[in-house]
Amino acid sequence: MSVPADEPGNVAHAIFERFLHAGECQEVLGCFGELCQQLGLQGSGLQLYHSLKAALNYWSAKALWSKLDKKAGHKVYDQGKACASTKCLVVGAGPCGLRVAIELALLGARVVLLEKRDSFSRNNVLHLWPFTIHDLRALGAKKFYGRFCTGTLDHISIRQLQLILLKVALLLGVEVHINVKFEGLVPPPHKAGGWQAVVQPSSSPLTHYKFDVLISAGGGKFVPEGFKRKETRGKLAIGITTNFINRHSRAEVEVAEISGVARIYNQKFFQNLYNKTGIDLENIVYYKDDTHYFVMTAKKQSLLKKGVILQDKADIESLLSPENVNRDALLSYAKEAANFSTNYHLPELEFALNHRDLPDVDMFDFTCMTRSENAALVRDYNGARLLLGLVGDCLVEPFWPLGTGVARGFLAAFDAAWMVRRWAAGTPPLEVLAERESIYQHLSQTSPDNTNKNISQYSIDPATRYPNINLQAIKPSQVRDLYLVGIAEVDHKRKSDNQLITAASGDVYEELLSWCQASTAGYRGVAVTNFTTSWTSGLALCALIHRFRPDLVDFDSVDTQDAVRIHQMMLDMAEQELGIQPVLSSIEMATMTEPDHLGLITYLSQFYEAFKTSPEVEEVSKKPLSPHGTRGAILFLSKLQKSRNLTRKRTQDSAQKDAEAKRSHRDTEPPRERAGENSDACYFCGSHVYILERASAEGRFFHRGCFQCQRCGATLRLGDYAFNEEDGNFYCSLHYPNLPGMDLSRHETPALPDLGDADAATDPPLDAGSPCVSHKEGAPGPLQPTPAAPQQGEEPGTEEDAVDAGDVEEQELLAQPGGDAREEEGPGAEPQRVAEEGEENGGRRKIILTPLEKLSLSTLNLTSEAEPDPPPKPARLWLQAAPEALPAPWQGQDCWKEEEEEELDMQKTLEESDSEEEEEKEKEEEGTDLGIMAELCLNLGKEDMYSTCEHTLSRRAREAHMKRFCKAQAIQRRLEEIEVTFRELEQEGIKLEKLLRDENGSPADQQTQWTNQLLYLVQKKNSLMIEESDLMIAVQELKLEEQQWQLDKKLRSYMNREETLKTPEDCRAEQETLAQLLKVVNERNLLIHIQEEKRLSELRA
């Protein structure tokens, strides 16, 4: 509808429209000031909001007033009176600062916000959790920004988010001052005074503003005095962000976004990228918003090789300094990566400009992540109390690949607002601080999965967001140091780490010796009195293993004549059945000398950690005991690695004739000797290996840092490597030689999943880049925007999928109910039953599965386009119809499990919010921007071709892929942090080992103290190894999820074809794909079973 030109107030209406659509910070502030002047309004806070609402009786504003009134009417705000006498200063107009300012204004406080800049220029895009989408919609986000969450992924640019929140904050009466820099606090000069801020320019009226609450949202580099920071350090991590102009053309709209792809579970894509462009990445994300936004983690060697970084330097700041970066090479690097990842489908990539009018490309270091040790404190001076709180990056620096920054930032903003509410209610300061710290403990672990699912009920009350939260977890007596009286100097220096000295107070050496004596007591020929000669015969180690696992060793039948053979048997047994890696070779164990006793102590400490409970001397347990804690993870990875080696060896033997020619070029280099006699020499580099830095695999000992793929140099870990006995080299799974499918074809299936289109399952996907090409076989060809199509009758990637899905085949590892029969019948048995059923029915082939397989496959997103589409249903009823769209084998089953139902509850809440938006939109159809509608039509152009269920499943697939990516990045980050901690432990351990091996001799007491300190470090190392193994199991799970997704997609492409159009090759490929899919599902079930066993063993421990 339109307003007649002569109607009173139409000037204000026009100004309000300009305010709604303003796209710059200064334009927003100017329009709002002009609007208030036109309406004759003054003041601040909710009083200004109510005056504005009464004066602006305009249809476009009414819908917004309705939303804000609904928000302000929540009981937690007490009708805007909860903090009516509180004065707040918020530093920083980032998303978190604006969000907390809005909440404080709704509570009725006077809120002044200052920002040192005068523009919002950050084009980078933020991932949104479901609750943040609902929260922003409740604030009227779509009134200000019509494209809000209209793409295939849920995200928004930082600049647009700031604009939305700034407009809401102004409407609610927040006083916003730009070009003002906060520089510190001024305590009250006398008892009647109040706290003030030191700001620049000093002529700002804020120099006279007195407040009793300060909320800092000034970013990671600005933290008020009194807050201590702690740092977590990983391996060198270099991030690159880039923004390209989005012209919103049809070609751009049709390019699918990338929610995230990580090397940790999709190594093939990154290898192809490297082979074709020389760019080496760990991950990459692509979001489409106001710009085409890409963010990636690049490897330093790749940046050096491509000329982006000019010189290698140890100091990170110097390494990434502008003087050491070739800007043109950086632009080329980012553009190449963006082109490859989108399959060269984005036309005419042109860099967007930043606030300096330069191409918006940035390279940054996120090796170190910092967080505040506490979230709040109180300053008391001359009787005037000041509550200080942190939100945003100055509270916790987000790890960008996780996409948690804005979500956890909003949660912290709500928590800070709740703290201010409690402060204004007169709660004692120590209780306020204790409650705030109790809540802060949960922040770093929050995710959409462990927060309350009913997001429509979220408020600043923590109980509405965090399930089963204990607000009294931290007691007031524990936060006394956060209540600072006077102007006492704050000690920012960290306390020295006295853990090693503390560890020396306990005699770990004697404790371990006593435990070994008790565990081996009563065995023939065994008398443990030391860590040297008592163990040379091998009987003591046999007795130790027999005590806890009598099923593994027949102690009475052990041949005592060959000590080396006994030790080798026990070392292998402990590694394969208990997950305990050797530290010494069997020869060193049999000829134990005094210098080797440190290695033996280290080795036996692993048994002690695995079986801590002291056995009864009189009785030998007849029941096998599982290792306590999570050492079962190490055991599982050991068995997994063994089965993979067997599988690869079988594959090699079966393909030996074809491989002879390829192997001939390696025959000139003799294979390495098995280095099993000397554990203190690295198998790879030959240098000395100290105990704390020693690792082993396949009987070889080496530095952890030397354990790399022979071909690509990738870091290898237990459970995720391949060993070639012929050449004695270790490889990653992608580069293991002589396996079919490792020499990638040019027409392979892309390793980068396409989640953008619903019809992706029916059309053969395009190549995501050139395959891995050996330098000896020739250089990669020129870049081709449109790769060639696969050969007729050839299904892309069949061989590789078979290899990927068939990695684990050992029956004793993966045996499930009914699984042995399937293994004996061979991979074609199950598909043959399928084919016979199809012949009997004479129509579409019905898949017959066992009950276990049906249960395993119940969560797969399988749909059939050949089936008639169900009629469209209302938005709130489509969930009931979803199972009907699934193929026959999955109909009538419990496909929607409890976890999925919770996810769907969140989606239903968001859809209800959408319905409200649509109802309000009907009133303003004429005011809708035509450009936005044109793009929406492009986005939804194919919607009528598919049922609502199919779109829902496609969306859930995208969400699952996003979760997988975030989980992979969290695992990768933690593995890197563990690696850094390992290096620190190794340095300490090397110093201690050198002191203990010093022939000059030292006092006995000093030797004992050093030994105890070394054992303490060994225990920490063992603990980290267990955690690393747990993470590697999670990596295997991610890889299986990715394989299942790829096989699921491939199987659907076959099922969606008409039976009459299928060739015999198609039918065979479909049967093989189904068999591979069932195998992957069984492997995932095994992982779940292992994790459950670990959980139960931890409870029993």
Coordinates of C-alpha atoms in Angstrom, one line a residue, residues 420-773:
V420 CA 23.2 -7.4 35.2
R421 CA 19.6 -8.3 36.1
R422 CA 20.7 -10.1 39.2
W423 CA 23.0 -7.2 40.1
A424 CA 20.2 -4.7 39.7
A425 CA 17.9 -6.9 41.9
G426 CA 20.3 -6.4 44.9
T427 CA 21.9 -9.9 44.8
P428 CA 25.2 -9.9 46.8
P429 CA 28.2 -9.2 44.5
L430 CA 30.0 -12.5 45.3
E431 CA 26.8 -14.5 44.6
V432 CA 26.5 -12.7 41.2
L433 CA 30.1 -13.4 40.3
A434 CA 29.8 -17.1 41.4
E435 CA 26.7 -17.6 39.4
R436 CA 28.2 -15.9 36.3
E437 CA 31.3 -18.2 36.5
S438 CA 29.2 -21.3 37.0
I439 CA 27.4 -20.4 33.7
Y440 CA 30.7 -19.5 32.0
Q441 CA 32.0 -23.0 32.5
H442 CA 29.4 -24.3 30.0
L443 CA 30.1 -21.8 27.2
S444 CA 33.0 -23.6 25.4
Q445 CA 31.1 -26.9 25.3
T446 CA 27.8 -25.6 24.0
S447 CA 26.5 -26.8 20.6
P448 CA 23.1 -27.1 19.0
D449 CA 23.1 -30.7 20.3
N450 CA 23.5 -30.0 24.0
T451 CA 21.4 -26.9 24.4
N452 CA 17.7 -27.0 25.0
K453 CA 15.8 -27.9 21.8
N454 CA 12.8 -25.6 22.4
I455 CA 14.5 -22.6 21.1
S456 CA 11.3 -20.5 21.1
Q457 CA 11.5 -20.5 24.9
Y458 CA 15.0 -19.1 25.0
S459 CA 15.6 -16.0 27.1
I460 CA 18.3 -14.4 29.2
D461 CA 17.5 -16.9 31.9
P462 CA 20.2 -19.6 31.7
A463 CA 17.7 -22.3 32.7
T464 CA 15.9 -21.8 29.4
R465 CA 19.0 -22.5 27.3
Y466 CA 21.3 -24.9 29.2
P467 CA 19.7 -28.2 30.3
N468 CA 20.3 -29.2 33.9
I469 CA 22.6 -26.3 34.6
N470 CA 23.9 -25.9 38.2
L471 CA 24.0 -22.2 39.0
Q472 CA 25.8 -22.9 42.3
A473 CA 28.6 -25.0 40.8
I474 CA 31.0 -22.4 41.9
K475 CA 30.7 -21.0 45.5
P476 CA 31.0 -17.4 46.5
S477 CA 34.0 -18.2 48.5
Q478 CA 35.8 -19.3 45.4
V479 CA 35.5 -16.0 43.6
R480 CA 36.7 -13.6 46.3
D481 CA 39.7 -12.7 44.1
L482 CA 37.3 -11.3 41.6
Y483 CA 36.1 -8.6 44.0
L484 CA 38.8 -5.9 43.8
V485 CA 38.8 -3.2 46.4
G486 CA 40.7 0.1 45.9
I487 CA 43.1 0.6 43.1
A488 CA 45.5 -2.2 44.0
E489 CA 47.8 -3.3 41.3
V490 CA 46.6 -6.4 39.5
D491 CA 49.3 -9.1 39.0
H492 CA 49.0 -10.3 35.4
K493 CA 51.9 -12.7 35.6
R494 CA 50.9 -16.3 35.6
K495 CA 51.7 -18.5 38.5
S496 CA 54.7 -20.8 37.9
D497 CA 53.9 -24.3 37.0
N498 CA 55.1 -26.4 39.9
Q499 CA 53.6 -29.6 38.7
L500 CA 56.9 -31.4 38.3
I501 CA 58.0 -30.4 41.8
T502 CA 54.7 -31.5 43.2
A503 CA 54.9 -34.8 41.3
A504 CA 58.3 -35.5 42.9
S505 CA 56.7 -35.4 46.4
G506 CA 55.0 -38.7 45.6
D507 CA 57.3 -41.7 45.1
V508 CA 56.0 -43.0 41.7
Y509 CA 59.0 -45.3 41.2
E510 CA 58.3 -47.2 44.4
E511 CA 54.6 -47.3 43.8
L512 CA 55.1 -48.8 40.3
L513 CA 57.6 -51.4 41.7
S514 CA 55.2 -52.4 44.5
W515 CA 52.4 -52.8 42.0
C516 CA 54.5 -55.0 39.7
Q517 CA 55.6 -57.1 42.7
A518 CA 52.0 -57.6 43.8
S519 CA 50.8 -58.4 40.3
T520 CA 53.5 -61.1 39.7
A521 CA 53.6 -62.7 43.1
G522 CA 53.1 -66.4 43.2
Y523 CA 54.3 -67.2 39.7
R524 CA 57.0 -69.8 39.2
G525 CA 60.5 -68.4 38.5
V526 CA 59.4 -64.8 38.9
A527 CA 60.8 -62.5 41.6
V528 CA 60.6 -58.8 40.8
T529 CA 63.1 -56.7 42.9
N530 CA 64.1 -54.1 40.3
F531 CA 63.6 -52.8 36.8
T532 CA 66.6 -54.6 35.2
T533 CA 67.6 -58.2 35.8
S534 CA 64.2 -59.2 37.2
W535 CA 62.7 -58.9 33.7
T536 CA 65.4 -60.3 31.4
S537 CA 63.9 -63.9 31.2
G538 CA 60.5 -62.7 30.0
L539 CA 58.7 -64.6 32.7
A540 CA 57.8 -61.5 34.7
L541 CA 56.2 -59.9 31.7
C542 CA 54.3 -63.2 31.0
A543 CA 53.1 -63.2 34.6
L544 CA 52.0 -59.6 34.4
I545 CA 49.9 -60.2 31.3
H546 CA 48.5 -63.5 32.6
R547 CA 47.4 -61.9 35.9
F548 CA 45.0 -59.7 34.1
R549 CA 44.4 -61.6 30.8
P550 CA 44.8 -65.3 31.5
D551 CA 43.0 -66.1 28.2
L552 CA 46.0 -64.6 26.3
V553 CA 48.9 -66.5 27.9
D554 CA 49.4 -70.1 29.0
F555 CA 52.0 -69.4 31.6
D556 CA 52.8 -73.0 32.4
S557 CA 53.6 -73.8 28.8
V558 CA 56.0 -70.9 28.1
D559 CA 59.5 -72.0 26.9
T560 CA 62.0 -70.4 29.2
Q561 CA 65.0 -71.2 26.9
D562 CA 64.4 -68.4 24.4
A563 CA 64.1 -65.1 26.2
V564 CA 64.1 -63.0 23.0
R565 CA 61.2 -65.0 21.6
I566 CA 59.2 -64.8 24.8
H567 CA 59.6 -61.0 24.9
Q568 CA 58.7 -60.7 21.2
M569 CA 55.5 -62.7 21.8
M570 CA 54.6 -60.6 24.8
L571 CA 55.3 -57.3 23.1
D572 CA 53.1 -58.4 20.2
M573 CA 50.4 -59.7 22.5
A574 CA 50.3 -56.5 24.5
E575 CA 50.2 -54.3 21.4
Q576 CA 47.5 -56.3 19.6
E577 CA 45.3 -57.3 22.5
L578 CA 45.8 -54.6 25.1
G579 CA 46.7 -51.6 23.0
I580 CA 50.0 -51.1 24.7
Q581 CA 52.8 -50.0 22.4
P582 CA 56.4 -51.2 22.9
V583 CA 59.1 -48.9 24.1
L584 CA 62.0 -51.3 23.8
S585 CA 62.8 -54.1 21.3
S586 CA 62.6 -57.8 22.3
I587 CA 66.5 -58.0 22.2
E588 CA 66.8 -55.0 24.5
M589 CA 64.3 -56.5 26.9
A590 CA 66.2 -59.8 27.0
T591 CA 69.6 -58.2 27.6
M592 CA 68.4 -55.5 30.0
T593 CA 71.1 -53.2 31.1
E594 CA 71.0 -50.3 33.5
P595 CA 70.6 -47.5 30.9
D596 CA 67.5 -49.4 29.5
H597 CA 65.7 -49.5 32.8
L598 CA 64.1 -46.1 32.0
G599 CA 62.5 -47.6 28.9
L600 CA 61.2 -50.6 30.8
I601 CA 59.7 -48.3 33.5
T602 CA 58.0 -46.3 30.8
Y603 CA 56.6 -49.5 29.2
L604 CA 55.4 -51.0 32.5
S605 CA 53.7 -47.7 33.4
Q606 CA 51.3 -48.3 30.5
F607 CA 50.2 -51.6 32.1
Y608 CA 49.8 -49.7 35.4
E609 CA 47.6 -47.1 33.8
A610 CA 45.6 -49.8 32.0
F611 CA 45.0 -52.1 35.1
K612 CA 45.3 -49.8 38.1
T613 CA 43.4 -51.9 40.6
S614 CA 45.8 -53.9 42.7
P615 CA 45.0 -57.6 42.5
E616 CA 44.6 -59.9 45.5
V617 CA 47.8 -61.8 46.0
E618 CA 46.1 -65.0 46.9
E619 CA 43.7 -65.3 44.0
V620 CA 44.5 -65.1 40.2
S621 CA 41.5 -63.7 38.3
K622 CA 40.0 -66.2 35.9
K623 CA 37.9 -63.5 34.1
P624 CA 39.7 -61.4 31.5
L625 CA 39.8 -57.8 32.4
S626 CA 39.4 -54.9 30.0
P627 CA 41.8 -52.0 30.2
H628 CA 40.5 -49.3 32.5
G629 CA 39.7 -45.8 31.2
T630 CA 39.8 -45.3 27.4
R631 CA 42.8 -47.4 26.6
G632 CA 40.3 -49.5 24.7
A633 CA 40.5 -46.8 22.1
I634 CA 44.2 -47.6 21.5
L635 CA 43.4 -51.3 21.4
F636 CA 40.7 -50.8 18.9
L637 CA 42.9 -48.6 16.7
S638 CA 45.6 -51.3 16.9
K639 CA 43.2 -54.0 15.7
L640 CA 41.8 -51.7 13.1
Q641 CA 45.3 -51.1 11.7
K642 CA 46.1 -54.8 11.7
S643 CA 42.9 -55.6 9.8
R644 CA 43.6 -52.9 7.3
N645 CA 47.2 -54.1 6.7
L646 CA 45.8 -57.6 6.1
T647 CA 43.2 -56.3 3.7
R648 CA 45.7 -54.3 1.7
K649 CA 48.1 -57.3 1.6
R650 CA 45.3 -59.5 0.2
T651 CA 44.5 -56.8 -2.4
Q652 CA 48.1 -56.6 -3.3
D653 CA 48.4 -60.4 -3.7
S654 CA 45.3 -60.6 -5.9
A655 CA 46.6 -57.8 -8.1
Q656 CA 50.2 -58.9 -8.1
K657 CA 50.4 -59.7 -11.8
D658 CA 49.1 -56.3 -12.8
A659 CA 51.4 -54.6 -10.3
E660 CA 54.7 -56.1 -11.4
A661 CA 55.3 -53.5 -14.1
K662 CA 54.5 -50.6 -11.8
R663 CA 56.7 -52.1 -9.1
S664 CA 59.8 -52.5 -11.3
H665 CA 60.9 -48.9 -10.9
R666 CA 61.1 -49.4 -7.1
D667 CA 63.3 -52.5 -7.4
T668 CA 66.4 -50.4 -7.8
E669 CA 66.0 -49.2 -4.2
P670 CA 66.6 -52.0 -1.7
P671 CA 64.0 -52.3 1.0
R672 CA 65.0 -51.2 4.5
E673 CA 66.0 -53.7 7.1
R674 CA 63.5 -54.2 9.9
A675 CA 65.0 -52.0 12.7
G676 CA 63.8 -54.0 15.6
E677 CA 67.1 -54.4 17.5
N678 CA 67.7 -50.8 18.6
S679 CA 64.8 -48.7 19.9
D680 CA 66.8 -45.5 20.5
A681 CA 67.6 -44.9 16.8
C682 CA 64.8 -43.3 14.7
Y683 CA 63.7 -45.6 11.8
F684 CA 63.3 -42.6 9.5
C685 CA 66.0 -40.1 10.3
G686 CA 68.5 -42.3 12.2
S687 CA 68.9 -39.8 15.0
H688 CA 68.7 -40.7 18.7
V689 CA 65.2 -41.1 20.1
Y690 CA 64.7 -40.3 23.7
I691 CA 62.0 -42.2 25.7
L692 CA 59.4 -39.3 25.8
E693 CA 59.6 -38.7 22.1
R694 CA 59.6 -42.4 21.1
A695 CA 56.7 -43.9 19.1
S696 CA 56.4 -47.3 17.4
A697 CA 54.5 -49.0 14.6
E698 CA 55.1 -52.3 12.8
G699 CA 58.0 -52.9 15.1
R700 CA 59.8 -49.7 14.1
F701 CA 60.8 -47.0 16.6
F702 CA 60.9 -43.3 15.6
H703 CA 60.2 -39.7 16.5
R704 CA 56.6 -38.8 16.5
G705 CA 57.4 -35.9 14.1
C706 CA 59.1 -38.3 11.7
F707 CA 56.0 -40.5 11.2
Q708 CA 54.9 -39.1 7.9
C709 CA 53.6 -40.4 4.5
Q710 CA 56.5 -41.3 2.3
R711 CA 54.8 -39.7 -0.7
C712 CA 53.0 -36.5 0.5
G713 CA 54.6 -35.9 3.9
A714 CA 51.2 -35.9 5.7
T715 CA 51.4 -36.6 9.5
L716 CA 50.4 -40.2 10.3
R717 CA 48.8 -41.5 13.5
L718 CA 47.9 -44.9 15.0
G719 CA 45.0 -46.4 13.2
D720 CA 45.3 -44.2 10.1
Y721 CA 48.4 -45.3 8.2
A722 CA 49.4 -47.9 5.6
F723 CA 52.7 -49.9 5.7
N724 CA 54.3 -51.5 2.7
E725 CA 56.4 -54.4 3.7
E726 CA 58.1 -54.5 0.3
D727 CA 59.8 -51.1 0.5
G728 CA 59.5 -50.6 4.3
N729 CA 57.7 -47.3 3.9
F730 CA 54.7 -45.8 5.6
Y731 CA 51.9 -44.1 3.6
C732 CA 48.6 -42.3 4.2
S733 CA 45.6 -44.3 2.9
L734 CA 45.4 -42.2 -0.3
H735 CA 49.0 -42.9 -1.4
Y736 CA 49.5 -46.5 -0.5
P737 CA 51.0 -48.1 -3.6
N738 CA 49.6 -51.0 -5.7
L739 CA 46.0 -50.6 -4.8
P740 CA 43.4 -50.3 -7.6
G741 CA 41.9 -46.9 -7.7
M742 CA 44.9 -45.1 -6.2
D743 CA 45.9 -44.0 -9.7
L744 CA 43.0 -41.7 -10.0
S745 CA 41.2 -41.4 -13.4
R746 CA 40.6 -38.0 -15.0
H747 CA 36.8 -38.6 -15.0
E748 CA 36.4 -39.6 -11.3
T749 CA 33.6 -38.6 -9.1
P750 CA 34.4 -35.3 -7.3
A751 CA 35.6 -35.7 -3.8
L752 CA 33.8 -32.5 -2.8
P753 CA 30.1 -33.3 -2.0
D754 CA 27.4 -31.2 -3.7
L755 CA 24.6 -30.5 -1.3
G756 CA 23.1 -27.6 -3.2
D757 CA 20.6 -29.3 -5.5
A758 CA 18.0 -31.8 -4.8
D759 CA 18.5 -33.5 -8.2
A760 CA 22.2 -34.0 -7.6
A761 CA 21.6 -37.7 -7.0
T762 CA 20.2 -38.3 -10.5
D763 CA 22.7 -36.4 -12.6
P764 CA 26.3 -37.5 -12.8
P765 CA 28.3 -34.9 -10.8
L766 CA 31.1 -33.0 -12.5
D767 CA 34.8 -33.3 -11.7
A768 CA 36.0 -31.2 -8.9
G769 CA 39.5 -31.0 -10.3
S770 CA 42.3 -33.0 -11.8
P771 CA 43.3 -36.2 -10.1
C772 CA 46.5 -37.1 -8.3
V773 CA 49.1 -37.2 -11.1

